[in-house]
Each structure stands twice: as structure tokens, then as C-alpha cells.
Amino acid sequence: MSRFLFLGLIAVCLLAGWTMYRRGEAVRADEGGVDPNAACAACHDEIYERYRKTPMANASGPAVDGVMAADFRHAASGIHYEVREQAGRLWMSYDRDEAARPLHGRQELRYFIGSGKRGRTYLFEQDGYWFEAPINWYAKRQLWDMTPNHLEDREMPSTLPVDPGCLHCHASGAVSSLMDARNHYAATPFAHGGIDCAQCHGDGAAHVASQGKVRLQDLDKLEPVRRDSVCLNCHLEGKVAVVREGRKVEDFAAGDDLFDYELFFVNKKEEGSGGRATSQWEALLESECKRKSGDRLTCTTCHDPHGSPQLEERVAFYRQKCLNCHNQAGFAANHHPENEDCASCHMARAGASDIAHEQVTDHFIRKRLPPPRTGSKATGELVAVGGVAASDRDFGLAYAQMAARGEKEAAGRALELLRHAEQESKGAGGDAELHAQLGFLEQISGHGNEAAAEYRRALAADGFNSLAAGNLALMEAQQHHEGEAVQMWSKVFEHDPVQLGAGLNLAVVACETGNRSAALSALERLLAFAPDNEKARILRTEIRTGKRACGAR
């Protein structure tokens, strides 16, 4: 097994950020210059003018309209990165002058992600596949560094996939990716940069056409879970999230119940937010403020989505929000009059556990100091955020994610739950995700036959399931069924170049079976997407120089 790469589970997410405006005007993703909010501005000019200055209204856009020049060397990898504009286009160059592993190249950056208030990164496209740049701007520290979770990488992480689940919170009109890969799109993966009016208020075509006679839905009159879902759609992450069977997160629309699309889980013993920078609802649910206020307290009780207070106004603005409830006689005058910043004591900021160089305003809203602990280490039993009912399938997939992160006990729980879910659903039919994850759990538990059967069920439901195909190919190769392995790995890597393990395995088997040209072809494709992949580079050199003779085992 040492010759091959076990695929396992991979999760990559974008750095949180916010909209797209060109020199004060919203633009389309196709850069046609059409303002998606123009029809609203005609009647709601004051709100429009305030909103277009917010982070949400500036979350993404054409890269040349969000230029943040970069020039830094990453110590762990030795790579020098630069981001510079040239002739109206933005480019990221990368260079490493080491004789043993030289690296030189550049990539055109197409769109920016992030308003710059917390950070910014960029997107690029290669052969129809969309990726996040490997570097990020961190606003709190005013520095460039690698993208979160890759701060100490020795190699450039150049295959960070951008999928609809990421884009629907950073742009408007995110479309579904093609079936073969989560970051493969027929065209531009979203309609407009930033969060436009329709993302929160729903489709306003009939409202505009009738000159306001057909009213938009009143968000404040929705049942609380649907009202809250408008914000939680992007501001709830939990420790792990599970998409409901047959659902797509990008299909969520204002007025829907978010939990019909996705469930969120945290550890039962977790206190507060767990250090997550952009997910505070689970912490708020534990606060006395929320417990006593119930459904009356929601995100917009304290936050105005149409505008943000100026820096010099922030303390007074949020203090008044607190005093709207804590309004007993004499309270404002007597409760620490020397410090009017309520949040400094009761929502103290601490380092984030999921985004480097970032802080968390902890919405647990603690009564007394000291400030909250950073980065919860709680493990063990999971619970669904908000007490939403979750099935064995949902819990099983959540524990499977925890198992992939190294929690050994979670693997046993996931295996038991998913087996039961499969039995209850009489085979789970077309649930490719359940079968693929169950196959993975059976495989790491040493149950080869059961794993293979689950992988085949997953592929019957979804012929492009890379986890199932890649690991089933590995099992076939171990049984010396090289032809079957090569066929599956070829399909995986052809349709999803993010699956570098499949590409490397394909090259190894192709070489061992005497197909030198196929091995080199696989390595060239891999290095086109991941030019700093050391294993691929070494293997290509060995095959080219004859150090590794293809066909000789």
C-alpha cells in the first residue's frame, strides 16, 4: 500500500469575506457592467447608498478592481510570491531559486474574494476548473501569508477548489458545478459579485414590474427559523456541516428554512463559538441574552445589514443595542460608567481557531471576565445546532468528517450510524455520499470486501464520485487488477485534477505495467495543475532519465 496514496476525505473552504463593485458600481461576473441592485436603488436610494459601502456589498469582483499588491517570501516553502497588475490584468507570480527544486511561473487572477475588512484572496481558472489562490491578505495583521490551513506547507497549494458552497456566500447567483467535479463549471460560476438585494429579499422582478404593488416578502413576518435562515445561510458553520440528501446549498433562497438544506453540528461539551471566526450563532444560542429573549433576539437586533457604524461610532452604537434590553432605571449610569464598551468585557475578542491572524467577537456574551478561551478542544459527542432533528445518516456523515480529522472514536460511531442508516433505508439507493463514506470507514477498519461493495454502490449512484472510485482503484491495484485500477484512476483524474493522489497512483501503475507514455502523460497533467508537487516531479525525472525503468517491478 505504500506505493499508492489513500484518498481519504478532503475539505477546503475559502477565507471568509464579503462583494463586488467597480469604482462604486456593482458589476456582473461577466464584467458587463450591469448593476444588479439598480432597480432597487430607484426607490430605495438611501438604503442603496449605505449598503454599497458595506463588506457584504464588496465581497467579490473582478480582480483588477480589488488589487492588493503582494511581495513576500513564504519561509516554509521558500517561494517568493508577487501580485501585480499589468496592462489591466492581475497576475500572481511564484518563484523559488533552489537548485534541487526550482519553481517559476505565474497565474492570471480573475476575481477577488473578500472586502478587505478581514482579508482578501483571489480566484483563478484553469481549463474550466476554478481555484482559490494559495495566498491571502490578512487585514488585522496587515500582511500577506498562505491561505488558512496551509501556513506551514513546503509545497505551493495550487489546487484549492472553489465550489458552489463557498461561492454562494461571497457572490450572488452561484450556479451548480458540473457533475464531474465540484469546481468544474461550464462558464463563470456566479452571476454577480457581492451579495445583491435578491440574496436576502428574494427575487424582486415582479415587485419592480408592478411598481411595488406586488410586495416582497416581509422578512420580519416570517416564522423565526426562516427569518434567521437569511443570515445563517452564510453565518453558521458549526464544527461540521452535512448537506441533506438530494439538496444543494446553492439552491437556498430567502424565505427557505436553511435546515431543510444543511445541518450543522458542534461538540456537546463545546462552550461558546469554539473559536470560529465567522460562525457565532451556536454561541449566541447558549447566551443568557438569547435564552431569555427567545425568538425576539435575532442577528438584526444588533446588526444593520444595510450599513455599518463608523469606527468612532461603534462603541455608542452597540452600547445602545445592549441598553435597549438592559433598560432598568439607573443601569446605564451605574454599570461601569468608566467603560462604555460593553463588548470589551462581555464579548471579549480572542484569536480565531479557523482563520490565521484573525479574532473572534464571542457571542456567548459572558457575564464576567476573564475573556473566553480560544479554539475549543472539545471532542466526543456531537449535537445538532439549534436542536434540529437529525437522522442517523446526518449524524453518521458528521462523525465521518470528524474521523477524517483524526478522531479515532468518531470513526466507530460513524460506522455504526451509517450502517444503521443504510439498513433503515433498505440500501440507501442513490445516496452516493452515504455509500462512499461508509466505504471509507469500512476500509480504514480493515473490512476490505465490505468497503469495495459500498464503493460500488456509491459509483452506481454517482459515476463521478472520486472518493469511491479512487479508493476502489487502490483496492483493485492491491489485488493486482491493474487494468481495472488504471481505468478508474484515469476517469477520476481526467475529470477532477484536484485528485492528485489518483494522478500519482495512475502514473505509478502505468509505469509498472510498461506504459511509459501514459505515466508521463499523467504526470504532466498533474504538474500542470500542481507545479510544485515534489513526488510527481521526482517520478517524472526518474522516468525521463531511465532511473526508473517502466515495466520493471
PDB file of N, CA and C in Angstrom, residues 99-102 504 507 511 516 519-521 523-524 527 531 533-550:
ATOM      1  N   ALA A  99      18.278  24.930  -6.428  1.00  0.00           N
ATOM      2  CA  ALA A  99      18.741  24.008  -7.464  1.00  0.00           C
ATOM      3  C   ALA A  99      18.007  22.681  -7.412  1.00  0.00           C
ATOM      4  N   ALA A 100      17.712  22.199  -6.195  1.00  0.00           N
ATOM      5  CA  ALA A 100      17.088  20.885  -6.054  1.00  0.00           C
ATOM      6  C   ALA A 100      15.610  20.906  -6.441  1.00  0.00           C
ATOM      7  N   ARG A 101      14.950  22.029  -6.265  1.00  0.00           N
ATOM      8  CA  ARG A 101      13.525  22.098  -6.600  1.00  0.00           C
ATOM      9  C   ARG A 101      13.138  23.500  -7.060  1.00  0.00           C
ATOM     10  N   PRO A 102      13.597  23.881  -8.223  1.00  0.00           N
ATOM     11  CA  PRO A 102      13.267  25.214  -8.742  1.00  0.00           C
ATOM     12  C   PRO A 102      11.780  25.306  -9.080  1.00  0.00           C
ATOM     13  N   LEU A 504      -1.142  10.459  -9.255  1.00  0.00           N
ATOM     14  CA  LEU A 504       0.132   9.810  -8.925  1.00  0.00           C
ATOM     15  C   LEU A 504       0.011   8.292  -8.997  1.00  0.00           C
ATOM     16  N   ALA A 507       0.056   7.164 -12.550  1.00  0.00           N
ATOM     17  CA  ALA A 507       1.389   7.187 -13.146  1.00  0.00           C
ATOM     18  C   ALA A 507       2.228   6.005 -12.682  1.00  0.00           C
ATOM     19  N   CYS A 511       3.466   3.055 -15.248  1.00  0.00           N
ATOM     20  CA  CYS A 511       4.889   2.770 -15.431  1.00  0.00           C
ATOM     21  C   CYS A 511       5.202   1.310 -15.117  1.00  0.00           C
ATOM     22  N   ARG A 516       5.034   3.650 -20.450  1.00  0.00           N
ATOM     23  CA  ARG A 516       5.828   4.837 -20.104  1.00  0.00           C
ATOM     24  C   ARG A 516       5.140   6.125 -20.530  1.00  0.00           C
ATOM     25  N   ALA A 519       2.262   7.036 -18.243  1.00  0.00           N
ATOM     26  CA  ALA A 519       2.766   7.511 -16.956  1.00  0.00           C
ATOM     27  C   ALA A 519       3.208   8.959 -17.057  1.00  0.00           C
ATOM     28  N   LEU A 520       3.975   9.290 -18.094  1.00  0.00           N
ATOM     29  CA  LEU A 520       4.444  10.668 -18.268  1.00  0.00           C
ATOM     30  C   LEU A 520       3.291  11.614 -18.555  1.00  0.00           C
ATOM     31  N   SER A 521       2.307  11.148 -19.311  1.00  0.00           N
ATOM     32  CA  SER A 521       1.144  11.983 -19.611  1.00  0.00           C
ATOM     33  C   SER A 521       0.396  12.343 -18.326  1.00  0.00           C
ATOM     34  N   LEU A 523       1.633  12.464 -15.300  1.00  0.00           N
ATOM     35  CA  LEU A 523       2.473  13.356 -14.502  1.00  0.00           C
ATOM     36  C   LEU A 523       2.481  14.772 -15.074  1.00  0.00           C
ATOM     37  N   GLU A 524       2.466  14.898 -16.397  1.00  0.00           N
ATOM     38  CA  GLU A 524       2.433  16.225 -17.000  1.00  0.00           C
ATOM     39  C   GLU A 524       1.128  16.939 -16.651  1.00  0.00           C
ATOM     40  N   LEU A 527       1.328  18.012 -12.959  1.00  0.00           N
ATOM     41  CA  LEU A 527       2.210  19.157 -12.730  1.00  0.00           C
ATOM     42  C   LEU A 527       1.694  20.425 -13.389  1.00  0.00           C
ATOM     43  N   PRO A 531       2.236  22.475  -9.989  1.00  0.00           N
ATOM     44  CA  PRO A 531       3.627  22.508 -10.458  1.00  0.00           C
ATOM     45  C   PRO A 531       4.669  22.309  -9.372  1.00  0.00           C
ATOM     46  N   ASN A 533       4.405  19.930  -6.955  1.00  0.00           N
ATOM     47  CA  ASN A 533       4.239  18.613  -6.349  1.00  0.00           C
ATOM     48  C   ASN A 533       5.548  17.827  -6.476  1.00  0.00           C
ATOM     49  N   GLU A 534       6.230  17.661  -5.365  1.00  0.00           N
ATOM     50  CA  GLU A 534       7.574  17.084  -5.385  1.00  0.00           C
ATOM     51  C   GLU A 534       7.574  15.619  -5.807  1.00  0.00           C
ATOM     52  N   LYS A 535       6.604  14.842  -5.344  1.00  0.00           N
ATOM     53  CA  LYS A 535       6.551  13.430  -5.723  1.00  0.00           C
ATOM     54  C   LYS A 535       6.398  13.270  -7.219  1.00  0.00           C
ATOM     55  N   ALA A 536       5.540  14.061  -7.825  1.00  0.00           N
ATOM     56  CA  ALA A 536       5.324  13.967  -9.261  1.00  0.00           C
ATOM     57  C   ALA A 536       6.568  14.417 -10.024  1.00  0.00           C
ATOM     58  N   ARG A 537       7.199  15.473  -9.550  1.00  0.00           N
ATOM     59  CA  ARG A 537       8.385  15.980 -10.231  1.00  0.00           C
ATOM     60  C   ARG A 537       9.530  14.960 -10.198  1.00  0.00           C
ATOM     61  N   ILE A 538       9.727  14.337  -9.040  1.00  0.00           N
ATOM     62  CA  ILE A 538      10.788  13.333  -8.904  1.00  0.00           C
ATOM     63  C   ILE A 538      10.501  12.118  -9.772  1.00  0.00           C
ATOM     64  N   LEU A 539       9.250  11.656  -9.757  1.00  0.00           N
ATOM     65  CA  LEU A 539       8.884  10.486 -10.553  1.00  0.00           C
ATOM     66  C   LEU A 539       9.059  10.768 -12.041  1.00  0.00           C
ATOM     67  N   ARG A 540       8.659  11.958 -12.488  1.00  0.00           N
ATOM     68  CA  ARG A 540       8.833  12.310 -13.900  1.00  0.00           C
ATOM     69  C   ARG A 540      10.315  12.307 -14.291  1.00  0.00           C
ATOM     70  N   THR A 541      11.154  12.861 -13.428  1.00  0.00           N
ATOM     71  CA  THR A 541      12.596  12.887 -13.708  1.00  0.00           C
ATOM     72  C   THR A 541      13.171  11.481 -13.779  1.00  0.00           C
ATOM     73  N   GLU A 542      12.752  10.630 -12.854  1.00  0.00           N
ATOM     74  CA  GLU A 542      13.262   9.260 -12.834  1.00  0.00           C
ATOM     75  C   GLU A 542      12.856   8.502 -14.094  1.00  0.00           C
ATOM     76  N   ILE A 543      11.616   8.708 -14.563  1.00  0.00           N
ATOM     77  CA  ILE A 543      11.164   8.013 -15.773  1.00  0.00           C
ATOM     78  C   ILE A 543      11.876   8.567 -17.001  1.00  0.00           C
ATOM     79  N   ARG A 544      12.004   9.888 -17.073  1.00  0.00           N
ATOM     80  CA  ARG A 544      12.652  10.506 -18.226  1.00  0.00           C
ATOM     81  C   ARG A 544      14.118  10.088 -18.355  1.00  0.00           C
ATOM     82  N   THR A 545      14.837  10.017 -17.234  1.00  0.00           N
ATOM     83  CA  THR A 545      16.271   9.714 -17.257  1.00  0.00           C
ATOM     84  C   THR A 545      16.554   8.231 -17.302  1.00  0.00           C
ATOM     85  N   GLY A 546      15.513   7.418 -17.135  1.00  0.00           N
ATOM     86  CA  GLY A 546      15.710   5.977 -17.132  1.00  0.00           C
ATOM     87  C   GLY A 546      16.093   5.415 -15.784  1.00  0.00           C
ATOM     88  N   LYS A 547      16.172   6.265 -14.779  1.00  0.00           N
ATOM     89  CA  LYS A 547      16.465   5.766 -13.440  1.00  0.00           C
ATOM     90  C   LYS A 547      15.396   4.798 -12.999  1.00  0.00           C
ATOM     91  N   ARG A 548      14.142   5.075 -13.409  1.00  0.00           N
ATOM     92  CA  ARG A 548      13.050   4.131 -13.177  1.00  0.00           C
ATOM     93  C   ARG A 548      12.635   3.572 -14.529  1.00  0.00           C
ATOM     94  N   ALA A 549      12.863   2.306 -14.715  1.00  0.00           N
ATOM     95  CA  ALA A 549      12.531   1.662 -15.989  1.00  0.00           C
ATOM     96  C   ALA A 549      11.092   1.175 -15.944  1.00  0.00           C
ATOM     97  N   CYS A 550      10.258   1.720 -16.771  1.00  0.00           N
ATOM     98  CA  CYS A 550       8.850   1.316 -16.782  1.00  0.00           C
ATOM     99  C   CYS A 550       8.728  -0.123 -17.290  1.00  0.00           C
TER     100      CYS A 550
END
